[in-house]
Amino acid sequence: MNPRPASRMESNFRTYLVAGVGVFLIAVIALLVYLSLSGYQQAISAAETRTRDYANILERRFDATLRVADEELREVAREIPRAALSRSAVSRYGGSLNSEFDFRLQNFPEIQGMRVFDAEGNLLYTNDRANVVFANISDRPHFIEARNSRNGGSGFSEVLVARTTGDKMLILARPIRDANDRFMGVVT
């Protein structure tokens, strides 16, 4: 009896077995990698969809808030007595206008403040008077834009640190003009 052919068969069998197991393991690893990447791509796609949906919701809410805020500013610009738009008139009109602004913003938490500045950029009236610093904004781009605007529309600032409160904010500004279209101030 010749033991060599049996050991050669065993050797070939082992080689084929090891090769088969190796191919099987590579296939399993490749399948696991594919499934992991596929799940990752699905998770990314779902996150992108959710993010887009949230962005659309926030955009609609922000747009609605700005429209309501702009309407409030338009109303103040239209109704404020033109005689109140000077520093000498603050003692006469300050109590009632500051209280009116507090009342207007009572149910409007998205808006931090409502302020009126004269034609020189000096703060005249504001809600939350006890916590606001009197400031001049004549060099601020939103004031300059409102002063130079001829259409009477609103303008926005970049996000900035407000001089009146020290908080970062976006400011919506609307010019106040008299019957002759003379610039009298800004309501923000």
PDB file of C-alpha atoms in Angstrom:
ATOM      1  CA  MET A   1       0.000   0.000   0.000  1.00  0.00           C
ATOM      2  CA  ASN A   2       1.150   3.369  -0.959  1.00  0.00           C
ATOM      3  CA  PRO A   3       0.318   6.127   1.578  1.00  0.00           C
ATOM      4  CA  ARG A   4       1.461   8.932  -0.676  1.00  0.00           C
ATOM      5  CA  PRO A   5      -1.591   9.178  -2.917  1.00  0.00           C
ATOM      6  CA  ALA A   6      -3.874   9.454   0.144  1.00  0.00           C
ATOM      7  CA  SER A   7      -1.833  12.241   1.665  1.00  0.00           C
ATOM      8  CA  ARG A   8      -1.742  14.039  -1.660  1.00  0.00           C
ATOM      9  CA  MET A   9      -5.536  13.754  -1.811  1.00  0.00           C
ATOM     10  CA  GLU A  10      -5.779  15.031   1.735  1.00  0.00           C
ATOM     11  CA  SER A  11      -3.442  17.855   0.878  1.00  0.00           C
ATOM     12  CA  ASN A  12      -5.487  18.811  -2.192  1.00  0.00           C
ATOM     13  CA  PHE A  13      -8.691  18.530  -0.154  1.00  0.00           C
ATOM     14  CA  ARG A  14      -7.269  20.779   2.569  1.00  0.00           C
ATOM     15  CA  THR A  15      -6.089  23.279  -0.019  1.00  0.00           C
ATOM     16  CA  TYR A  16      -9.513  23.342  -1.654  1.00  0.00           C
ATOM     17  CA  LEU A  17     -11.211  23.533   1.722  1.00  0.00           C
ATOM     18  CA  VAL A  18      -9.041  26.428   2.887  1.00  0.00           C
ATOM     19  CA  ALA A  19      -9.524  28.189  -0.451  1.00  0.00           C
ATOM     20  CA  GLY A  20     -13.289  27.607  -0.295  1.00  0.00           C
ATOM     21  CA  VAL A  21     -13.541  28.884   3.264  1.00  0.00           C
ATOM     22  CA  GLY A  22     -11.396  31.900   2.304  1.00  0.00           C
ATOM     23  CA  VAL A  23     -13.633  32.711  -0.682  1.00  0.00           C
ATOM     24  CA  PHE A  24     -16.703  32.245   1.510  1.00  0.00           C
ATOM     25  CA  LEU A  25     -15.301  34.610   4.181  1.00  0.00           C
ATOM     26  CA  ILE A  26     -14.378  37.216   1.563  1.00  0.00           C
ATOM     27  CA  ALA A  27     -17.913  36.982   0.140  1.00  0.00           C
ATOM     28  CA  VAL A  28     -19.443  37.371   3.621  1.00  0.00           C
ATOM     29  CA  ILE A  29     -17.199  40.358   4.401  1.00  0.00           C
ATOM     30  CA  ALA A  30     -18.027  41.946   1.034  1.00  0.00           C
ATOM     31  CA  LEU A  31     -21.743  41.426   1.705  1.00  0.00           C
ATOM     32  CA  LEU A  32     -21.435  42.962   5.185  1.00  0.00           C
ATOM     33  CA  VAL A  33     -19.549  45.965   3.794  1.00  0.00           C
ATOM     34  CA  TYR A  34     -22.180  46.415   1.073  1.00  0.00           C
ATOM     35  CA  LEU A  35     -25.038  46.206   3.577  1.00  0.00           C
ATOM     36  CA  SER A  36     -23.285  48.635   5.945  1.00  0.00           C
ATOM     37  CA  LEU A  37     -22.655  51.164   3.176  1.00  0.00           C
ATOM     38  CA  SER A  38     -26.174  50.729   1.858  1.00  0.00           C
ATOM     39  CA  GLY A  39     -27.606  51.362   5.343  1.00  0.00           C
ATOM     40  CA  TYR A  40     -25.319  54.358   5.763  1.00  0.00           C
ATOM     41  CA  GLN A  41     -26.486  55.817   2.429  1.00  0.00           C
ATOM     42  CA  GLN A  42     -30.114  55.271   3.415  1.00  0.00           C
ATOM     43  CA  ALA A  43     -29.511  56.981   6.756  1.00  0.00           C
ATOM     44  CA  ILE A  44     -27.843  59.931   4.997  1.00  0.00           C
ATOM     45  CA  SER A  45     -30.722  60.171   2.523  1.00  0.00           C
ATOM     46  CA  ALA A  46     -33.294  60.082   5.338  1.00  0.00           C
ATOM     47  CA  ALA A  47     -31.365  62.751   7.271  1.00  0.00           C
ATOM     48  CA  GLU A  48     -31.204  64.966   4.176  1.00  0.00           C
ATOM     49  CA  THR A  49     -34.962  64.625   3.672  1.00  0.00           C
ATOM     50  CA  ARG A  50     -35.685  65.420   7.332  1.00  0.00           C
ATOM     51  CA  THR A  51     -33.331  68.396   7.241  1.00  0.00           C
ATOM     52  CA  ARG A  52     -34.979  69.745   4.085  1.00  0.00           C
ATOM     53  CA  ASP A  53     -38.414  69.323   5.668  1.00  0.00           C
ATOM     54  CA  TYR A  54     -37.342  71.123   8.855  1.00  0.00           C
ATOM     55  CA  ALA A  55     -35.750  73.913   6.818  1.00  0.00           C
ATOM     56  CA  ASN A  56     -39.003  74.381   4.868  1.00  0.00           C
ATOM     57  CA  ILE A  57     -41.017  74.527   8.077  1.00  0.00           C
ATOM     58  CA  LEU A  58     -38.617  77.043   9.636  1.00  0.00           C
ATOM     59  CA  GLU A  59     -38.587  79.132   6.463  1.00  0.00           C
ATOM     60  CA  ARG A  60     -42.391  79.334   6.431  1.00  0.00           C
ATOM     61  CA  ARG A  61     -42.531  80.227  10.103  1.00  0.00           C
ATOM     62  CA  PHE A  62     -39.778  82.841   9.735  1.00  0.00           C
ATOM     63  CA  ASP A  63     -41.541  84.316   6.700  1.00  0.00           C
ATOM     64  CA  ALA A  64     -44.842  84.527   8.589  1.00  0.00           C
ATOM     65  CA  THR A  65     -43.115  86.129  11.583  1.00  0.00           C
ATOM     66  CA  LEU A  66     -41.455  88.730   9.357  1.00  0.00           C
ATOM     67  CA  ARG A  67     -44.740  89.543   7.631  1.00  0.00           C
ATOM     68  CA  VAL A  68     -46.489  90.101  10.974  1.00  0.00           C
ATOM     69  CA  ALA A  69     -43.546  92.132  12.293  1.00  0.00           C
ATOM     70  CA  ASP A  70     -43.472  94.226   9.124  1.00  0.00           C
ATOM     71  CA  GLU A  71     -47.196  94.912   9.442  1.00  0.00           C
ATOM     72  CA  GLU A  72     -46.667  96.048  13.053  1.00  0.00           C
ATOM     73  CA  LEU A  73     -43.871  98.387  11.945  1.00  0.00           C
ATOM     74  CA  ARG A  74     -45.973  99.707   9.070  1.00  0.00           C
ATOM     75  CA  GLU A  75     -48.791 100.471  11.481  1.00  0.00           C
ATOM     76  CA  VAL A  76     -46.475 102.260  13.936  1.00  0.00           C
ATOM     77  CA  ALA A  77     -44.853 104.260  11.111  1.00  0.00           C
ATOM     78  CA  ARG A  78     -48.300 105.301   9.886  1.00  0.00           C
ATOM     79  CA  GLU A  79     -49.835 106.097  13.292  1.00  0.00           C
ATOM     80  CA  ILE A  80     -47.029 107.684  15.298  1.00  0.00           C
ATOM     81  CA  PRO A  81     -47.612 111.419  15.700  1.00  0.00           C
ATOM     82  CA  ARG A  82     -45.043 113.284  13.631  1.00  0.00           C
ATOM     83  CA  ALA A  83     -44.718 115.762  16.499  1.00  0.00           C
ATOM     84  CA  ALA A  84     -43.404 112.887  18.646  1.00  0.00           C
ATOM     85  CA  LEU A  85     -40.330 112.409  16.429  1.00  0.00           C
ATOM     86  CA  SER A  86     -37.995 114.789  18.221  1.00  0.00           C
ATOM     87  CA  ARG A  87     -36.008 114.517  21.425  1.00  0.00           C
ATOM     88  CA  SER A  88     -37.919 117.401  22.967  1.00  0.00           C
ATOM     89  CA  ALA A  89     -41.206 115.469  22.552  1.00  0.00           C
ATOM     90  CA  VAL A  90     -40.073 112.360  24.449  1.00  0.00           C
ATOM     91  CA  SER A  91     -41.253 113.693  27.810  1.00  0.00           C
ATOM     92  CA  ARG A  92     -44.736 114.232  26.346  1.00  0.00           C
ATOM     93  CA  TYR A  93     -45.130 111.029  24.313  1.00  0.00           C
ATOM     94  CA  GLY A  94     -42.677 108.639  25.991  1.00  0.00           C
ATOM     95  CA  GLY A  95     -44.976 107.084  28.560  1.00  0.00           C
ATOM     96  CA  SER A  96     -47.805 106.293  26.168  1.00  0.00           C
ATOM     97  CA  LEU A  97     -45.639 105.130  23.231  1.00  0.00           C
ATOM     98  CA  ASN A  98     -43.327 102.975  25.355  1.00  0.00           C
ATOM     99  CA  SER A  99     -46.388 101.358  26.974  1.00  0.00           C
ATOM    100  CA  GLU A 100     -47.999 100.841  23.562  1.00  0.00           C
ATOM    101  CA  PHE A 101     -44.880  99.048  22.335  1.00  0.00           C
ATOM    102  CA  ASP A 102     -44.864  96.848  25.455  1.00  0.00           C
ATOM    103  CA  PHE A 103     -48.513  95.985  24.754  1.00  0.00           C
ATOM    104  CA  ARG A 104     -47.936  95.301  21.038  1.00  0.00           C
ATOM    105  CA  LEU A 105     -45.156  92.819  21.809  1.00  0.00           C
ATOM    106  CA  GLN A 106     -46.853  91.154  24.763  1.00  0.00           C
ATOM    107  CA  ASN A 107     -48.080  88.213  22.639  1.00  0.00           C
ATOM    108  CA  PHE A 108     -45.254  88.286  20.117  1.00  0.00           C
ATOM    109  CA  PRO A 109     -42.275  86.481  21.722  1.00  0.00           C
ATOM    110  CA  GLU A 110     -40.391  86.154  18.432  1.00  0.00           C
ATOM    111  CA  ILE A 111     -39.779  89.895  18.424  1.00  0.00           C
ATOM    112  CA  GLN A 112     -37.425  91.203  21.076  1.00  0.00           C
ATOM    113  CA  GLY A 113     -38.086  94.884  20.716  1.00  0.00           C
ATOM    114  CA  MET A 114     -39.840  97.723  18.974  1.00  0.00           C
ATOM    115  CA  ARG A 115     -38.004 101.017  18.831  1.00  0.00           C
ATOM    116  CA  VAL A 116     -38.384 104.435  17.213  1.00  0.00           C
ATOM    117  CA  PHE A 117     -35.347 106.500  16.255  1.00  0.00           C
ATOM    118  CA  ASP A 118     -35.429 110.102  15.088  1.00  0.00           C
ATOM    119  CA  ALA A 119     -33.984 111.374  11.779  1.00  0.00           C
ATOM    120  CA  GLU A 120     -30.533 111.691  13.408  1.00  0.00           C
ATOM    121  CA  GLY A 121     -30.611 108.057  14.589  1.00  0.00           C
ATOM    122  CA  ASN A 122     -31.242 108.757  18.281  1.00  0.00           C
ATOM    123  CA  LEU A 123     -33.437 106.302  20.177  1.00  0.00           C
ATOM    124  CA  LEU A 124     -36.660 107.996  21.252  1.00  0.00           C
ATOM    125  CA  TYR A 125     -39.132 105.272  22.225  1.00  0.00           C
ATOM    126  CA  THR A 126     -38.870 101.573  23.032  1.00  0.00           C
ATOM    127  CA  ASN A 127     -40.604  98.694  24.674  1.00  0.00           C
ATOM    128  CA  ASP A 128     -38.973  97.327  27.838  1.00  0.00           C
ATOM    129  CA  ARG A 129     -37.626 100.817  28.579  1.00  0.00           C
ATOM    130  CA  ALA A 130     -35.974  99.812  31.849  1.00  0.00           C
ATOM    131  CA  ASN A 131     -33.596  97.383  30.094  1.00  0.00           C
ATOM    132  CA  VAL A 132     -32.702  99.339  26.960  1.00  0.00           C
ATOM    133  CA  VAL A 133     -29.762 101.693  26.598  1.00  0.00           C
ATOM    134  CA  PHE A 134     -30.328 104.903  24.642  1.00  0.00           C
ATOM    135  CA  ALA A 135     -28.134 104.763  21.548  1.00  0.00           C
ATOM    136  CA  ASN A 136     -27.532 106.348  18.172  1.00  0.00           C
ATOM    137  CA  ILE A 137     -27.749 104.127  15.087  1.00  0.00           C
ATOM    138  CA  SER A 138     -27.163 106.722  12.357  1.00  0.00           C
ATOM    139  CA  ASP A 139     -24.103 104.830  11.102  1.00  0.00           C
ATOM    140  CA  ARG A 140     -25.863 101.451  10.879  1.00  0.00           C
ATOM    141  CA  PRO A 141     -26.586 100.198   7.344  1.00  0.00           C
ATOM    142  CA  HIS A 142     -30.248  99.436   8.098  1.00  0.00           C
ATOM    143  CA  PHE A 143     -30.790 103.028   9.283  1.00  0.00           C
ATOM    144  CA  ILE A 144     -29.003 104.476   6.244  1.00  0.00           C
ATOM    145  CA  GLU A 145     -30.981 102.218   3.912  1.00  0.00           C
ATOM    146  CA  ALA A 146     -34.285 103.236   5.521  1.00  0.00           C
ATOM    147  CA  ARG A 147     -33.321 106.925   5.371  1.00  0.00           C
ATOM    148  CA  ASN A 148     -32.393 106.690   1.679  1.00  0.00           C
ATOM    149  CA  SER A 149     -35.314 104.480   0.700  1.00  0.00           C
ATOM    150  CA  ARG A 150     -37.959 106.178  -1.427  1.00  0.00           C
ATOM    151  CA  ASN A 151     -40.414 103.291  -1.606  1.00  0.00           C
ATOM    152  CA  GLY A 152     -41.196 103.258   2.129  1.00  0.00           C
ATOM    153  CA  GLY A 153     -40.553  99.535   2.361  1.00  0.00           C
ATOM    154  CA  SER A 154     -38.799  97.609   5.065  1.00  0.00           C
ATOM    155  CA  GLY A 155     -35.145  96.698   5.080  1.00  0.00           C
ATOM    156  CA  PHE A 156     -33.112  94.165   7.021  1.00  0.00           C
ATOM    157  CA  SER A 157     -29.807  94.373   8.785  1.00  0.00           C
ATOM    158  CA  GLU A 158     -27.174  91.712   8.844  1.00  0.00           C
ATOM    159  CA  VAL A 159     -27.034  89.833  12.135  1.00  0.00           C
ATOM    160  CA  LEU A 160     -25.417  92.349  14.469  1.00  0.00           C
ATOM    161  CA  VAL A 161     -24.980  93.234  18.106  1.00  0.00           C
ATOM    162  CA  ALA A 162     -27.681  95.741  18.990  1.00  0.00           C
ATOM    163  CA  ARG A 163     -26.412  98.867  20.674  1.00  0.00           C
ATOM    164  CA  THR A 164     -29.594  99.172  22.686  1.00  0.00           C
ATOM    165  CA  THR A 165     -29.446  95.708  24.301  1.00  0.00           C
ATOM    166  CA  GLY A 166     -26.059  94.170  23.488  1.00  0.00           C
ATOM    167  CA  ASP A 167     -27.808  91.100  22.009  1.00  0.00           C
ATOM    168  CA  LYS A 168     -27.177  89.583  18.594  1.00  0.00           C
ATOM    169  CA  MET A 169     -30.167  90.104  16.344  1.00  0.00           C
ATOM    170  CA  LEU A 170     -31.557  90.687  12.886  1.00  0.00           C
ATOM    171  CA  ILE A 171     -33.231  94.077  12.609  1.00  0.00           C
ATOM    172  CA  LEU A 172     -36.220  94.918  10.455  1.00  0.00           C
ATOM    173  CA  ALA A 173     -36.413  98.665   9.827  1.00  0.00           C
ATOM    174  CA  ARG A 174     -39.087 100.842   8.221  1.00  0.00           C
ATOM    175  CA  PRO A 175     -38.733 104.557   7.507  1.00  0.00           C
ATOM    176  CA  ILE A 176     -41.116 107.120   8.963  1.00  0.00           C
ATOM    177  CA  ARG A 177     -41.897 109.989   6.595  1.00  0.00           C
ATOM    178  CA  ASP A 178     -44.125 113.047   6.821  1.00  0.00           C
ATOM    179  CA  ALA A 179     -46.809 114.057   4.313  1.00  0.00           C
ATOM    180  CA  ASN A 180     -44.136 115.750   2.145  1.00  0.00           C
ATOM    181  CA  ASP A 181     -42.075 112.512   2.079  1.00  0.00           C
ATOM    182  CA  ARG A 182     -39.429 114.045   4.361  1.00  0.00           C
ATOM    183  CA  PHE A 183     -37.533 111.473   6.420  1.00  0.00           C
ATOM    184  CA  MET A 184     -38.557 111.743  10.086  1.00  0.00           C
ATOM    185  CA  GLY A 185     -37.046 108.607  11.583  1.00  0.00           C
ATOM    186  CA  VAL A 186     -37.081 104.840  11.654  1.00  0.00           C
ATOM    187  CA  VAL A 187     -39.148 102.244  13.457  1.00  0.00           C
ATOM    188  CA  THR A 188     -37.402  98.925  14.114  1.00  0.00           C
TER     189      THR A 188
END
